Every structure is written in structure tokens, then in C-alpha cells.
PDB file of C-alpha atoms and ligand atoms in Angstrom:
ATOM      1  CA  MET K   1     -90.378  39.281 -92.128  1.00 61.00           C
ATOM      2  CA  ILE K   2     -92.052  35.991 -92.886  1.00 77.00           C
ATOM      3  CA  LYS K   3     -88.994  33.873 -93.692  1.00 91.00           C
ATOM      4  CA  THR K   4     -87.271  34.282 -90.345  1.00 96.00           C
ATOM      5  CA  THR K   5     -86.385  31.135 -88.410  1.00 97.00           C
ATOM      6  CA  VAL K   6     -85.678  30.328 -84.783  1.00 98.00           C
ATOM      7  CA  TYR K   7     -81.977  30.281 -85.722  1.00 98.00           C
ATOM      8  CA  ASP K   8     -82.193  34.048 -86.327  1.00 98.00           C
ATOM      9  CA  CYS K   9     -82.936  34.405 -82.600  1.00 98.00           C
ATOM     10  CA  SER K  10     -80.188  34.211 -80.009  1.00 97.00           C
ATOM     11  CA  LEU K  11     -79.341  34.441 -76.359  1.00 98.00           C
ATOM     12  CA  ILE K  12     -76.887  37.305 -75.872  1.00 97.00           C
ATOM     13  CA  GLU K  13     -74.643  38.237 -72.968  1.00 96.00           C
ATOM     14  CA  LEU K  14     -75.206  41.772 -71.697  1.00 96.00           C
ATOM     15  CA  SER K  15     -72.643  43.881 -69.907  1.00 90.00           C
ATOM     16  CA  LYS K  16     -72.354  43.098 -66.206  1.00 90.00           C
ATOM     17  CA  HIS K  17     -70.525  45.582 -64.030  1.00 91.00           C
ATOM     18  CA  HIS K  18     -69.616  44.102 -60.682  1.00 89.00           C
ATOM     19  CA  HIS K  19     -69.761  46.356 -57.720  1.00 86.00           C
ATOM     20  CA  GLU K  20     -69.449  45.554 -54.040  1.00 89.00           C
ATOM     21  CA  LYS K  21     -72.830  47.235 -53.536  1.00 92.00           C
ATOM     22  CA  GLY K  22     -74.452  45.195 -56.307  1.00 94.00           C
ATOM     23  CA  ASN K  23     -74.325  44.796 -60.059  1.00 95.00           C
ATOM     24  CA  ILE K  24     -75.518  46.850 -62.994  1.00 95.00           C
ATOM     25  CA  THR K  25     -76.342  45.811 -66.550  1.00 96.00           C
ATOM     26  CA  VAL K  26     -76.721  48.369 -69.335  1.00 95.00           C
ATOM     27  CA  VAL K  27     -78.591  48.021 -72.641  1.00 95.00           C
ATOM     28  CA  GLU K  28     -78.018  50.656 -75.330  1.00 93.00           C
ATOM     29  CA  ASN K  29     -79.875  51.370 -78.569  1.00 93.00           C
ATOM     30  CA  ASN K  30     -78.289  50.031 -81.756  1.00 88.00           C
ATOM     31  CA  PHE K  31     -75.244  48.862 -79.792  1.00 89.00           C
ATOM     32  CA  THR K  32     -76.205  46.199 -77.278  1.00 91.00           C
ATOM     33  CA  VAL K  33     -79.317  45.474 -79.314  1.00 94.00           C
ATOM     34  CA  PRO K  34     -79.466  45.626 -83.132  1.00 94.00           C
ATOM     35  CA  PHE K  35     -82.476  47.951 -83.120  1.00 96.00           C
ATOM     36  CA  GLY K  36     -83.627  51.217 -81.603  1.00 96.00           C
ATOM     37  CA  ILE K  37     -85.670  50.653 -78.442  1.00 97.00           C
ATOM     38  CA  GLN K  38     -89.037  52.426 -78.705  1.00 98.00           C
ATOM     39  CA  ARG K  39     -90.836  50.762 -75.820  1.00 98.00           C
ATOM     40  CA  THR K  40     -90.080  48.968 -72.579  1.00 98.00           C
ATOM     41  CA  TYR K  41     -92.535  46.923 -70.573  1.00 98.00           C
ATOM     42  CA  TYR K  42     -92.384  44.210 -67.962  1.00 98.00           C
ATOM     43  CA  LEU K  43     -94.506  41.319 -66.827  1.00 98.00           C
ATOM     44  CA  TYR K  44     -94.682  40.595 -63.101  1.00 98.00           C
ATOM     45  CA  ASP K  45     -97.004  39.055 -60.491  1.00 98.00           C
ATOM     46  CA  ILE K  46     -97.549  36.187 -62.910  1.00 98.00           C
ATOM     47  CA  PRO K  47     -99.633  33.486 -61.196  1.00 96.00           C
ATOM     48  CA  GLY K  48     -97.999  30.071 -60.835  1.00 92.00           C
ATOM     49  CA  GLY K  49     -98.625  27.811 -63.832  1.00 95.00           C
ATOM     50  CA  GLU K  50     -99.630  30.736 -66.037  1.00 97.00           C
ATOM     51  CA  SER K  51     -98.432  31.035 -69.614  1.00 98.00           C
ATOM     52  CA  ARG K  52     -97.894  34.286 -71.579  1.00 98.00           C
ATOM     53  CA  GLY K  53     -97.207  35.159 -75.183  1.00 97.00           C
ATOM     54  CA  GLY K  54     -98.934  32.805 -77.577  1.00 97.00           C
ATOM     55  CA  HIS K  55     -98.549  35.091 -80.569  1.00 98.00           C
ATOM     56  CA  ALA K  56     -96.123  36.315 -83.225  1.00 98.00           C
ATOM     57  CA  HIS K  57     -95.227  39.791 -84.458  1.00 98.00           C
ATOM     58  CA  ARG K  58     -94.993  40.911 -88.073  1.00 97.00           C
ATOM     59  CA  GLU K  59     -92.339  43.629 -87.668  1.00 97.00           C
ATOM     60  CA  LEU K  60     -91.435  43.880 -83.995  1.00 98.00           C
ATOM     61  CA  HIS K  61     -87.948  43.002 -82.730  1.00 98.00           C
ATOM     62  CA  GLN K  62     -87.628  42.305 -79.018  1.00 98.00           C
ATOM     63  CA  LEU K  63     -85.047  41.594 -76.362  1.00 98.00           C
ATOM     64  CA  ILE K  64     -86.462  39.592 -73.452  1.00 98.00           C
ATOM     65  CA  ILE K  65     -84.649  39.554 -70.106  1.00 98.00           C
ATOM     66  CA  ALA K  66     -85.388  37.723 -66.865  1.00 98.00           C
ATOM     67  CA  ALA K  67     -84.756  40.826 -64.737  1.00 98.00           C
ATOM     68  CA  SER K  68     -85.633  38.706 -61.714  1.00 98.00           C
ATOM     69  CA  GLY K  69     -86.387  35.006 -61.258  1.00 98.00           C
ATOM     70  CA  SER K  70     -86.720  32.667 -64.208  1.00 98.00           C
ATOM     71  CA  PHE K  71     -89.044  31.507 -66.976  1.00 98.00           C
ATOM     72  CA  SER K  72     -88.798  29.641 -70.253  1.00 98.00           C
ATOM     73  CA  VAL K  73     -89.397  31.013 -73.735  1.00 98.00           C
ATOM     74  CA  THR K  74     -90.308  28.644 -76.549  1.00 98.00           C
ATOM     75  CA  LEU K  75     -89.773  29.995 -80.054  1.00 98.00           C
ATOM     76  CA  ASP K  76     -91.474  28.447 -83.078  1.00 98.00           C
ATOM     77  CA  ASP K  77     -90.993  29.403 -86.736  1.00 98.00           C
ATOM     78  CA  GLY K  78     -93.595  26.935 -88.000  1.00 97.00           C
ATOM     79  CA  ASN K  79     -90.943  24.269 -88.625  1.00 96.00           C
ATOM     80  CA  VAL K  80     -88.585  24.227 -85.665  1.00 98.00           C
ATOM     81  CA  LYS K  81     -89.075  24.973 -81.958  1.00 98.00           C
ATOM     82  CA  ARG K  82     -86.336  26.121 -79.575  1.00 98.00           C
ATOM     83  CA  THR K  83     -86.773  26.579 -75.840  1.00 98.00           C
ATOM     84  CA  PHE K  84     -84.577  28.921 -73.800  1.00 98.00           C
ATOM     85  CA  MET K  85     -84.517  29.072 -70.016  1.00 98.00           C
ATOM     86  CA  LEU K  86     -83.950  32.671 -68.960  1.00 98.00           C
ATOM     87  CA  ASN K  87     -82.654  32.976 -65.425  1.00 98.00           C
ATOM     88  CA  ARG K  88     -79.883  35.594 -65.434  1.00 98.00           C
ATOM     89  CA  PRO K  89     -80.448  39.375 -65.528  1.00 97.00           C
ATOM     90  CA  TYR K  90     -77.312  39.815 -67.664  1.00 97.00           C
ATOM     91  CA  GLN K  91     -78.587  37.648 -70.516  1.00 98.00           C
ATOM     92  CA  GLY K  92     -81.218  38.550 -73.087  1.00 98.00           C
ATOM     93  CA  LEU K  93     -83.082  36.654 -75.777  1.00 98.00           C
ATOM     94  CA  LEU K  94     -83.223  38.489 -79.102  1.00 98.00           C
ATOM     95  CA  ILE K  95     -86.375  37.629 -81.046  1.00 98.00           C
ATOM     96  CA  VAL K  96     -86.785  38.671 -84.664  1.00 98.00           C
ATOM     97  CA  PRO K  97     -90.208  39.240 -86.292  1.00 97.00           C
ATOM     98  CA  GLY K  98     -92.224  36.289 -87.580  1.00 97.00           C
ATOM     99  CA  ILE K  99     -91.614  33.974 -84.614  1.00 98.00           C
ATOM    100  CA  TRP K 100     -94.358  32.454 -82.484  1.00 98.00           C
ATOM    101  CA  ARG K 101     -93.404  32.661 -78.813  1.00 98.00           C
ATOM    102  CA  THR K 102     -94.738  31.176 -75.608  1.00 98.00           C
ATOM    103  CA  LEU K 103     -93.497  32.084 -72.138  1.00 98.00           C
ATOM    104  CA  ASP K 104     -94.075  29.735 -69.226  1.00 98.00           C
ATOM    105  CA  ASP K 105     -92.572  28.097 -66.129  1.00 98.00           C
ATOM    106  CA  PHE K 106     -92.443  31.468 -64.355  1.00 98.00           C
ATOM    107  CA  SER K 107     -90.782  31.273 -60.972  1.00 98.00           C
ATOM    108  CA  SER K 108     -92.291  33.064 -58.011  1.00 97.00           C
ATOM    109  CA  GLY K 109     -91.409  36.768 -58.216  1.00 97.00           C
ATOM    110  CA  ALA K 110     -90.230  36.553 -61.838  1.00 98.00           C
ATOM    111  CA  VAL K 111     -89.982  39.822 -63.763  1.00 98.00           C
ATOM    112  CA  CYS K 112     -89.916  39.548 -67.564  1.00 98.00           C
ATOM    113  CA  LEU K 113     -88.429  42.730 -68.997  1.00 98.00           C
ATOM    114  CA  VAL K 114     -89.111  43.353 -72.692  1.00 98.00           C
ATOM    115  CA  LEU K 115     -87.310  45.931 -74.840  1.00 98.00           C
ATOM    116  CA  ALA K 116     -89.136  46.437 -78.119  1.00 98.00           C
ATOM    117  CA  SER K 117     -88.336  48.133 -81.430  1.00 98.00           C
ATOM    118  CA  LYS K 118     -91.779  49.715 -81.974  1.00 98.00           C
ATOM    119  CA  LYS K 119     -94.656  51.230 -80.096  1.00 98.00           C
ATOM    120  CA  TYR K 120     -97.587  48.965 -79.228  1.00 98.00           C
ATOM    121  CA  ASP K 121     -99.691  48.135 -82.281  1.00 98.00           C
ATOM    122  CA  GLU K 122    -102.299  45.390 -82.134  1.00 98.00           C
ATOM    123  CA  LEU K 123    -102.123  45.107 -85.954  1.00 98.00           C
ATOM    124  CA  ASP K 124     -98.541  43.881 -85.596  1.00 98.00           C
ATOM    125  CA  TYR K 125     -99.769  40.790 -83.729  1.00 98.00           C
ATOM    126  CA  ILE K 126    -100.715  37.412 -85.162  1.00 98.00           C
ATOM    127  CA  ARG K 127    -102.661  35.753 -82.355  1.00 98.00           C
ATOM    128  CA  ASN K 128    -104.039  32.708 -84.162  1.00 98.00           C
ATOM    129  CA  TYR K 129    -101.585  29.835 -84.679  1.00 98.00           C
ATOM    130  CA  GLN K 130    -103.197  28.622 -87.907  1.00 97.00           C
ATOM    131  CA  GLU K 131    -103.030  32.152 -89.303  1.00 97.00           C
ATOM    132  CA  PHE K 132     -99.376  32.231 -88.284  1.00 97.00           C
ATOM    133  CA  ILE K 133     -98.633  29.033 -90.225  1.00 96.00           C
ATOM    134  CA  VAL K 134    -100.391  30.404 -93.305  1.00 95.00           C
ATOM    135  CA  TYR K 135     -98.498  33.697 -92.919  1.00 95.00           C
ATOM    136  CA  LYS K 136     -95.152  31.842 -92.737  1.00 95.00           C
ATOM    137  CA  ASN K 137     -95.970  29.812 -95.818  1.00 91.00           C
ATOM    138  CA  ASN K 138     -97.549  32.451 -98.028  1.00 82.00           C
ATOM    139  CA  GLY K 139     -97.131  35.837 -96.460  1.00 65.00           C
ATOM    140  CA  ILE K 140    -100.900  36.260 -96.508  1.00 52.00           C
ATOM    141  CA  GLU K 141    -103.614  35.213 -94.099  1.00 48.00           C
TER     142      GLU K 141
HETATM  143  P1  TYD V 201     -99.788  40.741 -74.847  1.00 84.86           P
HETATM  144  O1  TYD V 201     -98.655  41.304 -75.642  1.00 84.86           O
HETATM  145  O2  TYD V 201    -100.758  39.858 -75.545  1.00 84.86           O
HETATM  146  O3  TYD V 201     -99.238  39.964 -73.559  1.00 84.86           O
HETATM  147  P2  TYD V 201     -98.234  38.756 -73.357  1.00 84.86           P
HETATM  148  O4  TYD V 201     -97.535  38.475 -74.644  1.00 84.86           O
HETATM  149  O5  TYD V 201     -97.310  39.251 -72.315  1.00 84.86           O
HETATM  150  O6  TYD V 201     -98.996  37.589 -72.869  1.00 84.86           O
HETATM  151  O7  TYD V 201    -100.550  41.943 -74.155  1.00 84.86           O
HETATM  152  C1  TYD V 201    -101.524  41.722 -73.175  1.00 84.86           C
HETATM  153  C2  TYD V 201    -102.481  42.893 -73.170  1.00 84.86           C
HETATM  154  O8  TYD V 201    -101.789  44.086 -72.837  1.00 84.86           O
HETATM  155  C3  TYD V 201    -103.119  43.106 -74.533  1.00 84.86           C
HETATM  156  O9  TYD V 201    -104.520  43.293 -74.329  1.00 84.86           O
HETATM  157  C4  TYD V 201    -102.536  44.369 -75.048  1.00 84.86           C
HETATM  158  C5  TYD V 201    -101.977  45.079 -73.834  1.00 84.86           C
HETATM  159  N1  TYD V 201    -100.705  45.745 -74.118  1.00 84.86           N
HETATM  160  C6  TYD V 201    -100.664  47.106 -74.296  1.00 84.86           C
HETATM  161  O10 TYD V 201    -101.687  47.798 -74.213  1.00 84.86           O
HETATM  162  N2  TYD V 201     -99.465  47.710 -74.565  1.00 84.86           N
HETATM  163  C7  TYD V 201     -98.314  46.994 -74.665  1.00 84.86           C
HETATM  164  O11 TYD V 201     -97.213  47.571 -74.918  1.00 84.86           O
HETATM  165  C8  TYD V 201     -98.373  45.566 -74.498  1.00 84.86           C
HETATM  166  C9  TYD V 201     -97.138  44.725 -74.607  1.00 84.86           C
HETATM  167  C10 TYD V 201     -99.579  44.988 -74.218  1.00 84.86           C
END
């Protein structure tokens, strides 16, 4: 998954069911998202000014949702950068493998919900930006 670009990533609209007692949004495997969800995690209590991410994945697909509050996600394929502001719980950012991502500008109380296609595997991470650039160019580090 080394040839992916930021244009393979997109902000998608999720279902939003209005209800007088509040709303509900549903995400389903291989329907709402183009992968099977194997893992769900969420970031919260993020200190003001803090930045998260700062890595790429070799095989992992993810859907990132601002379940509460807002934050920005900057995607980088080694050539082009795109920044998305996530601030609605019924929108999600689909990220394909091979994309460097940085999350910042977290609002107070923000919750970053991540739906992921694989179980946690540190070997799937590229945490060094120079290694990432080499990986994108050659497929080797
Ligand atoms: P990391 O993915 O680097 O965080 P972020 O991208 O949100 O800044 O993960 C931070 C730490 O948490 C890292 O030491 C690995 C651990 N971790 C797990 O053990 N399991 C998981 O599913 C995730 C996402 C992280």
C-alpha cells in the first residue's frame, strides 16, 4: 500500500437518525465503511495544544470520527498534504494505508473515535518521517 495518495482518503457522511430525544449514527462493517472493523479505540482528555498521530500505517485502514468536539487531521502522502477539520459526529474521515497523519487543534472535551481494520500491531506503524518518505518512494526502508 505504498502508492496511495491523500486523494484516496475522503470525508464521508454517516447515517444520522433524528430523534426528539437525541440523535444516533450507525457504522456497519463493509457497508458504511469499505473494510471490516476489527478494533475500536478513542482518544480523549487530550491536553490543550497537544498533537497526536505523527505516523503512517502499512496496511491499516481507519475511519476517524469527532464523536465529540473538534480537531484537525492533516494527511500527507509524501507529495501532497490535505487538512480536514472534523467537528460533526455524523462525518468520518476514511484513511487508507500509506498516509502520514497528524491530529491537532483538539477542542476541550474532544473525543476522537477510531474504527480500524486490524488489531493493534506495532510493526504496522512507520513512526519516522524520513523512513516514511523512503517507504513511499521505494517500498523499502
Ligand atoms: P498511537 O497509535 O501512537 O497514538 P496516536 O496516534 O493516537 O497518537 O498509540 C499510542 C500508544 O498506545 C502506543 O504506545 C501504542 C498504544 N496503543 C495500543 O496499545 N493499542 C492500540 O490499539 C493503539 C491505537 C495504541
